[in-house]
CSV table of C-alpha atoms and ligand atoms in Angstrom, one decimal:
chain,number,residue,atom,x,y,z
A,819,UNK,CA,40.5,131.3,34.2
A,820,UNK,CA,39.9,130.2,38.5
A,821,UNK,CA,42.0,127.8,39.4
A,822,UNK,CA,40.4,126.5,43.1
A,823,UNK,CA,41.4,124.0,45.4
A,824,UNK,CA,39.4,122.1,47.9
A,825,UNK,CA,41.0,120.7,51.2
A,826,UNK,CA,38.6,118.8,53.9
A,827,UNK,CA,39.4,119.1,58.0
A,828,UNK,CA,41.4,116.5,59.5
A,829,UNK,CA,39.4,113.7,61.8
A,830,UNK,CA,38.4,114.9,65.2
A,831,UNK,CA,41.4,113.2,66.7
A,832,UNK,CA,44.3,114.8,65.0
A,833,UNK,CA,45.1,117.8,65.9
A,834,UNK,CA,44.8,120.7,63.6
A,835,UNK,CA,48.8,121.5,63.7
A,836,UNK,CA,48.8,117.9,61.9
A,837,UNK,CA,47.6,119.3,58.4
A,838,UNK,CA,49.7,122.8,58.8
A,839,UNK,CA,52.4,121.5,56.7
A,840,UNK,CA,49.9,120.1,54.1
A,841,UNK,CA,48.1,123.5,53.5
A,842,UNK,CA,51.5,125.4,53.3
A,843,UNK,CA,53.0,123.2,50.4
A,844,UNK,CA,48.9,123.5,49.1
A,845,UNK,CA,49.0,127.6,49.5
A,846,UNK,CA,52.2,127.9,48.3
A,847,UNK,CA,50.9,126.4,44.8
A,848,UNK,CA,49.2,130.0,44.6
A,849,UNK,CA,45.5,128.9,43.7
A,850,UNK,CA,42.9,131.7,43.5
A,851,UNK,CA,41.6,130.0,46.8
A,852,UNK,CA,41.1,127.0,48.9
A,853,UNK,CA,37.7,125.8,49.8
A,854,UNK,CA,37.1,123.8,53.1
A,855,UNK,CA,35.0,121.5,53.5
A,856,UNK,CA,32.1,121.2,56.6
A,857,UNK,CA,31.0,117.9,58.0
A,858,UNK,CA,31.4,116.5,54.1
A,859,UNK,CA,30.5,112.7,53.9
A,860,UNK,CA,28.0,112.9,57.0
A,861,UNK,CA,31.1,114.2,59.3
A,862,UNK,CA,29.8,115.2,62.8
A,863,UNK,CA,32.6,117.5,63.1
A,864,UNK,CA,31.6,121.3,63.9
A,865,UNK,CA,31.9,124.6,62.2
A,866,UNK,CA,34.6,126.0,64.2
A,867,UNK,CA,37.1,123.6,62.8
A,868,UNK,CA,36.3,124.8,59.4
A,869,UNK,CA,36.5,128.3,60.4
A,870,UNK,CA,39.7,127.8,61.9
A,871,UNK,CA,41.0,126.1,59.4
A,872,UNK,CA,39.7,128.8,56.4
A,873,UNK,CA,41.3,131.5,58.7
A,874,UNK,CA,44.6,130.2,58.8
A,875,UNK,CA,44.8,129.9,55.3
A,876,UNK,CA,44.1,133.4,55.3
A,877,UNK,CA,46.2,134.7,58.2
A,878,UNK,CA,49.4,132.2,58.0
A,879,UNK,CA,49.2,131.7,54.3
A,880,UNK,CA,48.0,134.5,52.8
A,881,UNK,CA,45.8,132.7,50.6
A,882,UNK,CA,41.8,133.6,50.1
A,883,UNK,CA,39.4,130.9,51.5
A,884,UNK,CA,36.0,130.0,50.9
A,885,UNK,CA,34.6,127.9,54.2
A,886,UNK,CA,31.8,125.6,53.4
A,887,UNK,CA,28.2,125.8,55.2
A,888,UNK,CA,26.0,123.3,55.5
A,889,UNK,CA,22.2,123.9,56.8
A,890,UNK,CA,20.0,120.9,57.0
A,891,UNK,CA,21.1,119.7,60.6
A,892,UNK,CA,21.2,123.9,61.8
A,893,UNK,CA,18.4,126.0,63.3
A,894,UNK,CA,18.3,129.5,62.0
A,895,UNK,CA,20.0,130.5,65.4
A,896,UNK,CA,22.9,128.2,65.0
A,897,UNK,CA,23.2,129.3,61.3
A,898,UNK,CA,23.7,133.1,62.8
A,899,UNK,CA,26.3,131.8,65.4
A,900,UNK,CA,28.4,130.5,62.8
A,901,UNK,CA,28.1,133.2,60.3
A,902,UNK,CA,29.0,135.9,63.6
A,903,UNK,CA,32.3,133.4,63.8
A,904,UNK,CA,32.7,133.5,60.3
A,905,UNK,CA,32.9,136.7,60.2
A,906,UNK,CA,34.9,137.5,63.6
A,907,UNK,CA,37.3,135.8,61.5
A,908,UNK,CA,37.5,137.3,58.6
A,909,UNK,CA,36.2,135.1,56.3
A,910,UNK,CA,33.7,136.2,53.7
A,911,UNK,CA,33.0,133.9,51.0
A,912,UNK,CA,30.8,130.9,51.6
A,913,UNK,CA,29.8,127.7,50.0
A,914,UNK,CA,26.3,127.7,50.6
A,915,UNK,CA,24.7,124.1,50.8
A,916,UNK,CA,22.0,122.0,51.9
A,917,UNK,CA,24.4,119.5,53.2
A,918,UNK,CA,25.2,115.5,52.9
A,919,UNK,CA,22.2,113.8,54.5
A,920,UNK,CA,23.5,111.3,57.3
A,921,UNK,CA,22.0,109.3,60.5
A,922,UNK,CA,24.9,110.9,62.4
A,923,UNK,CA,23.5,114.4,61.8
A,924,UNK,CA,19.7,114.7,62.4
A,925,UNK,CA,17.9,117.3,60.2
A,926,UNK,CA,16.3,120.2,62.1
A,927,UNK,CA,13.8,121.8,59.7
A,928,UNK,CA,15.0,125.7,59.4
A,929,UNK,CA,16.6,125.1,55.7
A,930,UNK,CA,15.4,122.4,53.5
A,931,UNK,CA,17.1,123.5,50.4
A,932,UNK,CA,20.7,125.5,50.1
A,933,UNK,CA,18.4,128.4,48.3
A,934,UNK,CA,16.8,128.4,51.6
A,935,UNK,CA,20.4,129.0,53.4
A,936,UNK,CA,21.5,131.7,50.5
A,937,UNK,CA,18.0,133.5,51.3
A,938,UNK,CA,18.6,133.5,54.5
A,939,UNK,CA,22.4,135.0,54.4
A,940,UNK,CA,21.3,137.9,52.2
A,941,UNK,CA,18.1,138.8,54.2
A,942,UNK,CA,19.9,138.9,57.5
A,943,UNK,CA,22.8,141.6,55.8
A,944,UNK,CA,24.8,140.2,58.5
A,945,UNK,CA,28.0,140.5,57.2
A,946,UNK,CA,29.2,141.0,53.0
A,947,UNK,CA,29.4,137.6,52.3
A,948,UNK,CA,30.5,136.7,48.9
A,949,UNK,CA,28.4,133.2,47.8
A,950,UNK,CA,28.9,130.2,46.1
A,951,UNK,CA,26.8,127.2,45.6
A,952,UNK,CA,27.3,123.2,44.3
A,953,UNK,CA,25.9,122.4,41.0
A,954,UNK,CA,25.6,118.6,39.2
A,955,UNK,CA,26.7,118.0,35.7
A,956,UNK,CA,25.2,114.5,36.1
A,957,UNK,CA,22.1,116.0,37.6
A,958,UNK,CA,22.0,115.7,42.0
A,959,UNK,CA,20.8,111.9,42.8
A,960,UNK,CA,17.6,113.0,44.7
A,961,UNK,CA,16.8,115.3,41.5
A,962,UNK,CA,13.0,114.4,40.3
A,963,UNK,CA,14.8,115.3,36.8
A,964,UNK,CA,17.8,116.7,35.2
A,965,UNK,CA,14.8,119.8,33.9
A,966,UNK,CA,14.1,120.3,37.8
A,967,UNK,CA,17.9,119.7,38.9
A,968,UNK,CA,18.6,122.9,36.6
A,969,UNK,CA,15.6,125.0,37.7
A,970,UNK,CA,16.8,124.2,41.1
A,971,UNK,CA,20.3,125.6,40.4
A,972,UNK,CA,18.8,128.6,39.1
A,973,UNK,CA,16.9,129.2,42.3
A,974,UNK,CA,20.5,129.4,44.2
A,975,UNK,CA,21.6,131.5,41.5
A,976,UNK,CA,18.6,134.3,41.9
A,977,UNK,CA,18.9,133.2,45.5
A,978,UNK,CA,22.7,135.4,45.6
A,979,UNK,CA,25.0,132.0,44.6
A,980,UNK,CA,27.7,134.7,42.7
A,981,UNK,CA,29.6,131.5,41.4
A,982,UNK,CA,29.1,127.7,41.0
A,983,UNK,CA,31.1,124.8,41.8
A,984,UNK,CA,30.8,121.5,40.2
A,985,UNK,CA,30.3,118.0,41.0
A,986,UNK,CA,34.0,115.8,40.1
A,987,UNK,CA,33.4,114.3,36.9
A,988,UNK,CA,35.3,112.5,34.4
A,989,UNK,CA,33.9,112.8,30.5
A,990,UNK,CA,34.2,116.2,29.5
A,991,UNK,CA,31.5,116.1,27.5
A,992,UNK,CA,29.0,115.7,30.3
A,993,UNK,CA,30.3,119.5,31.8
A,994,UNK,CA,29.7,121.2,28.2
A,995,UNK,CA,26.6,120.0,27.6
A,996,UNK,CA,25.7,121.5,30.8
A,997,UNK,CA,27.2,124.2,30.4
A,998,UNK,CA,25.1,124.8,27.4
A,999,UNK,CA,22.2,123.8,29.6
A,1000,UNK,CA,23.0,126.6,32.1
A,1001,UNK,CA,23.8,129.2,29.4
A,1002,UNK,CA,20.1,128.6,28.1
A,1003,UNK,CA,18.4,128.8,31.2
A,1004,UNK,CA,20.3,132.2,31.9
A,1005,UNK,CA,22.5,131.1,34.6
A,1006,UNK,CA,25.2,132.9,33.8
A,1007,UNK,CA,27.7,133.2,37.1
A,1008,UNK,CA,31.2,131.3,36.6
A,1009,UNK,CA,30.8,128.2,36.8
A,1010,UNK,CA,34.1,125.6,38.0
A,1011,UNK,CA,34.4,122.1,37.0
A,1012,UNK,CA,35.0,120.0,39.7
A,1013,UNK,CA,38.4,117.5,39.3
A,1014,UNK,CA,39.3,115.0,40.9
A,1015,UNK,CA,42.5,113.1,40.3
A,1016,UNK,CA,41.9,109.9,41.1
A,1017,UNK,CA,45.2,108.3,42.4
A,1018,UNK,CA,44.2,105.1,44.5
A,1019,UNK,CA,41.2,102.6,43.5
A,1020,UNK,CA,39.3,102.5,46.7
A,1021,UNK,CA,38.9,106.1,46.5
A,1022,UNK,CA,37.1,106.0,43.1
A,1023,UNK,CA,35.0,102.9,44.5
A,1024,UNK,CA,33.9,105.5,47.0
A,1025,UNK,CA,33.6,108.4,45.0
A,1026,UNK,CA,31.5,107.3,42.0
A,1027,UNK,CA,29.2,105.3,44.8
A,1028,UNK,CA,28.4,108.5,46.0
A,1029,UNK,CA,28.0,110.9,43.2
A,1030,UNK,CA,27.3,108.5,40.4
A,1031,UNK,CA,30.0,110.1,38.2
A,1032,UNK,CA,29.9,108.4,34.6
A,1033,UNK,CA,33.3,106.3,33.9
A,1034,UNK,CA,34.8,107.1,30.2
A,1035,UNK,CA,35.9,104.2,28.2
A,1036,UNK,CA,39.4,106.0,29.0
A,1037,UNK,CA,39.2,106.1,32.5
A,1038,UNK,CA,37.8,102.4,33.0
A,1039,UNK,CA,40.8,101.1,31.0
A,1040,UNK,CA,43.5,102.9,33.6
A,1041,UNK,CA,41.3,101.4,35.9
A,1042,UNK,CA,41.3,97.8,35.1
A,1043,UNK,CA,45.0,98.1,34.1
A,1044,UNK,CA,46.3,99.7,37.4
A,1045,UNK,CA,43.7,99.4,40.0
A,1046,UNK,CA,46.4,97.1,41.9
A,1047,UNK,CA,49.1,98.9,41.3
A,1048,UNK,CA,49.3,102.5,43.5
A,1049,UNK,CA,52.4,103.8,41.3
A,1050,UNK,CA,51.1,103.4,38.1
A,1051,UNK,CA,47.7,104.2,39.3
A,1052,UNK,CA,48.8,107.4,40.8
A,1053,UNK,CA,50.7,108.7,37.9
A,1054,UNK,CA,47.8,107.7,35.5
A,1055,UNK,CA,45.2,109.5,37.5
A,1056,UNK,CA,47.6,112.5,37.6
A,1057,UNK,CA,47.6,112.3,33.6
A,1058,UNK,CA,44.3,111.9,33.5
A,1059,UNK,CA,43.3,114.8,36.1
A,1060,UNK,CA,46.1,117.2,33.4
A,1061,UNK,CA,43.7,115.7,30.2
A,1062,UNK,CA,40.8,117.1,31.1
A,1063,UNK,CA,42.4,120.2,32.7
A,1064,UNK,CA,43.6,120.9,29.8
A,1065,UNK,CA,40.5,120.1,27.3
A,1066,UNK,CA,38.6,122.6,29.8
A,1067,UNK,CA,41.2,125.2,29.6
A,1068,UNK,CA,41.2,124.7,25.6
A,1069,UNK,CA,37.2,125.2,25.6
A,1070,UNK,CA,37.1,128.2,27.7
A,1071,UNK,CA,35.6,127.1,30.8
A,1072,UNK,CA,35.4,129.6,33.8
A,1073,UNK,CA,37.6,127.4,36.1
A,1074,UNK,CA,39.1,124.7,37.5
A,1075,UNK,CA,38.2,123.3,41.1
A,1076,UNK,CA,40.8,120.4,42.4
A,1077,UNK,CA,39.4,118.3,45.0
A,1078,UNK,CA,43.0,117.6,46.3
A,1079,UNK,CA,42.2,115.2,49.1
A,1080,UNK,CA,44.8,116.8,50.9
A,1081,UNK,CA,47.6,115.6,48.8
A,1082,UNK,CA,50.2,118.4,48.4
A,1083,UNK,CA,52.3,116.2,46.1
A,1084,UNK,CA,49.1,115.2,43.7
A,1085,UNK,CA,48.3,119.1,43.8
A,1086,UNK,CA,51.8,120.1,43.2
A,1087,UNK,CA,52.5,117.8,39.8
A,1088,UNK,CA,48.8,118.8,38.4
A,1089,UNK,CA,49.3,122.4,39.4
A,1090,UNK,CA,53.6,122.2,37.4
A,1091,UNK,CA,51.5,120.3,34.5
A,1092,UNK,CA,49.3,123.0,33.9
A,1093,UNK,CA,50.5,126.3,34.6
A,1094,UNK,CA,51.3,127.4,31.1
A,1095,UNK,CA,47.7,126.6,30.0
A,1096,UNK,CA,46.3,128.1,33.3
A,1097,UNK,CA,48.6,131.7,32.1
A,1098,UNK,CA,50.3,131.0,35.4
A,1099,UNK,CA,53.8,131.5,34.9
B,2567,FAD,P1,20.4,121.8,47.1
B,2567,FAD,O1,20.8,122.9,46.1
B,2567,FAD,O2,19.5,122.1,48.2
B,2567,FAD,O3,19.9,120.6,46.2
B,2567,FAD,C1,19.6,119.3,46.8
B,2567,FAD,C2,18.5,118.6,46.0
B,2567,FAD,O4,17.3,119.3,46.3
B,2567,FAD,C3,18.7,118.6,44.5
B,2567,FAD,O5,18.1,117.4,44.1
B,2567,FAD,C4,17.9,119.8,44.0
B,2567,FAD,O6,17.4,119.6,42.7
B,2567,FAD,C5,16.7,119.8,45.1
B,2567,FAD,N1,16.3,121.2,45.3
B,2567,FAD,C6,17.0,122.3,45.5
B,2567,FAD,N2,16.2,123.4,45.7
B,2567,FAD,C7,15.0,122.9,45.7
B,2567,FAD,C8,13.7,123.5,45.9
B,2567,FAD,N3,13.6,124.9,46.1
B,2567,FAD,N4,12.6,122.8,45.7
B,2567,FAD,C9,12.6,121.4,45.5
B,2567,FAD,N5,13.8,120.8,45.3
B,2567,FAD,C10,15.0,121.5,45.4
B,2567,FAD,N6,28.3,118.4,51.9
B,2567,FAD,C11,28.6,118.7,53.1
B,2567,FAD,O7,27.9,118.2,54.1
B,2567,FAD,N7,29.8,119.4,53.5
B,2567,FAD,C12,30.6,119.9,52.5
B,2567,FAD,O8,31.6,120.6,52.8
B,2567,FAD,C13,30.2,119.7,51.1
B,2567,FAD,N8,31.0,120.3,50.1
B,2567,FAD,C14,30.5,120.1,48.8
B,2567,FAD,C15,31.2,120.8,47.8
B,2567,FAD,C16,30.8,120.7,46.5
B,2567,FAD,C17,31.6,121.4,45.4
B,2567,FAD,C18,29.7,119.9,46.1
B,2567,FAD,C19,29.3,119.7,44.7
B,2567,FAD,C20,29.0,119.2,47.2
B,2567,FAD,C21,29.4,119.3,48.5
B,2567,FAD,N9,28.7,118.7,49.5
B,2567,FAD,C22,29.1,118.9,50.9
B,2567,FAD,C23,27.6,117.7,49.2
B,2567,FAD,C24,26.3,118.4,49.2
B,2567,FAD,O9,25.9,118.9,50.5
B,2567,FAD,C25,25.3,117.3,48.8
B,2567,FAD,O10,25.5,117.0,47.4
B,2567,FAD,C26,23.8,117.6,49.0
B,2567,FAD,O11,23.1,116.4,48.8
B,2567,FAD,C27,23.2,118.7,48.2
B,2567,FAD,O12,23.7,119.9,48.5
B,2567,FAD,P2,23.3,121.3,47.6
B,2567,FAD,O13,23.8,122.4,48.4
B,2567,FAD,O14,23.7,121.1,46.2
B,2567,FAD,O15,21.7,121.1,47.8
């Protein structure tokens, strides 16, 4: 089974020595590898950070990366500059995607859709790049319907996508149901479920704003319990991030992907919970 984590760039005004020691303690937790994210949230910030920081998680820390690439705000051109720096540097696997839509970033019309961007890697041969695209339990918000969402993904999957990530969620359910979905539609690359531990409230306000991720009975409790309480809060979402870890792992899912938010110590109790199930130890 993958076990994946997912770190984002720090802001434009720290430097990138600043999240060194964060990545080590994250590497050291020996994940299958570490995505990084590019310009996530409407972030302005540029590719090279994300190349620099996916190369020295390859070069200092011996771990695999997979850097993220957005295409709506890119011409074809600037696509082709950052896959030549990409690849000056070593890295080879790519999150293909469209790419968070934002007033910060205006769209420039090369790529409308991230089969568009996966098309485009293949057909240039510029480089072996090994791809991965997003996929939406709860269906993408701008979906016209959770049929077209799926036909969609499959696109990106005959488009070269070699392996899917998923969307956080938090009911269980929701991810085998699509599963099933997938499996029926004859997408059948691994597929990772996305998890997120949530360990302080105003991130979930912000996460389930923006990805519409269904609350469980479960999860809503902790919530109204804890919500002004960081300790409990944290330890909670911790126990609740190991849960469903360990419902997937028991229902043979392909993977695990752990947005860590940068949290080394969040990563490190999860990762200690788990390893058994994961066969890591
Ligand atoms: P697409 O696959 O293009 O889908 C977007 C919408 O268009 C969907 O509604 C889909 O149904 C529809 N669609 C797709 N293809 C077609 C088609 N051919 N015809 C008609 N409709 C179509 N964003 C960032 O900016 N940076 C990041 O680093 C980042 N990392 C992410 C990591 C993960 C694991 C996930 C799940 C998302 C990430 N995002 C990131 C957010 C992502 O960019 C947004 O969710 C974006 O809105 C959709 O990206 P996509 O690649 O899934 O798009």
């Amino acid at each position: 089974m993958l076990y994946s984590f997912e770190v984002f760039p720090p802001k434009p005004t720290t430097p990138i020595e600043k999240v060194s020691a964060c990545f080590a303690e994250i590497s050291a937790l020996k994940p299958d590898y570490i995505s990084v994210t590019y310009g996530a949230g409407g972030g302005t910030a540029g590719g090279e950070v994300t190349c620099a920081l996916a190369a020295r998680l390859q070069d200092e820390f011996h771990t695999p990366a997979v850097a993220h690439l957005p295409c709506i705000s890119y011409t074809r051109e600037e696509i082709s500059a950052v896959l030549a720096d990409f690849q000056a540097h070593g890295i080879t696997k790519i999150l293909a995607l469209r790419g968070d839509r934002s007033p910060n970033r205006p769209e420039k019309h090369d790529f409308r859709h991230a089969s568009d961007l996966l098309h485009f890697i293949r057909e240039q041969g510029q480089g072996e790049f090994s791809l991965y695209g997003a996929c939406y339990p709860e269906v993408h918000p701008e979906a016209k319907s959770a049929a077209a969402d799926l036909q969609n993904l499959k696109r990106k999957v005959d488009a070269g996508a070699e392996q899917l990530i998923s969307q956080l969620f938090f009911d269980n359910q929701v991810f085998y149901d699509f599963m099933e979905k997938c499996e029926i539609l004859g997408i059948t690359v691994p597929i990772e479920a996305g998890i997120m531990p949530v360990t302080s409230a105003s991130q979930i306000q912000r996460m389930v704003s923006l990805c519409g991720a269904s609350l469980p009975r479960k999860f809503t409790a902790i919530m109204q319990k804890w919500g002004d309480n960081p300790n409990a809060l944290r330890d909670a979402g911790i126990a609740y991030a190991v849960d469903q870890i360990v419902d997937l792992a028991a229902n043979g899912v392909d993977g695990v992907h752990l947005y860590t938010m940068n949290n080394p110590e969040v990563a490190k109790r999860i990762t200690t919970a788990v390893s058994g199930i994961l066969g890591r130890i």
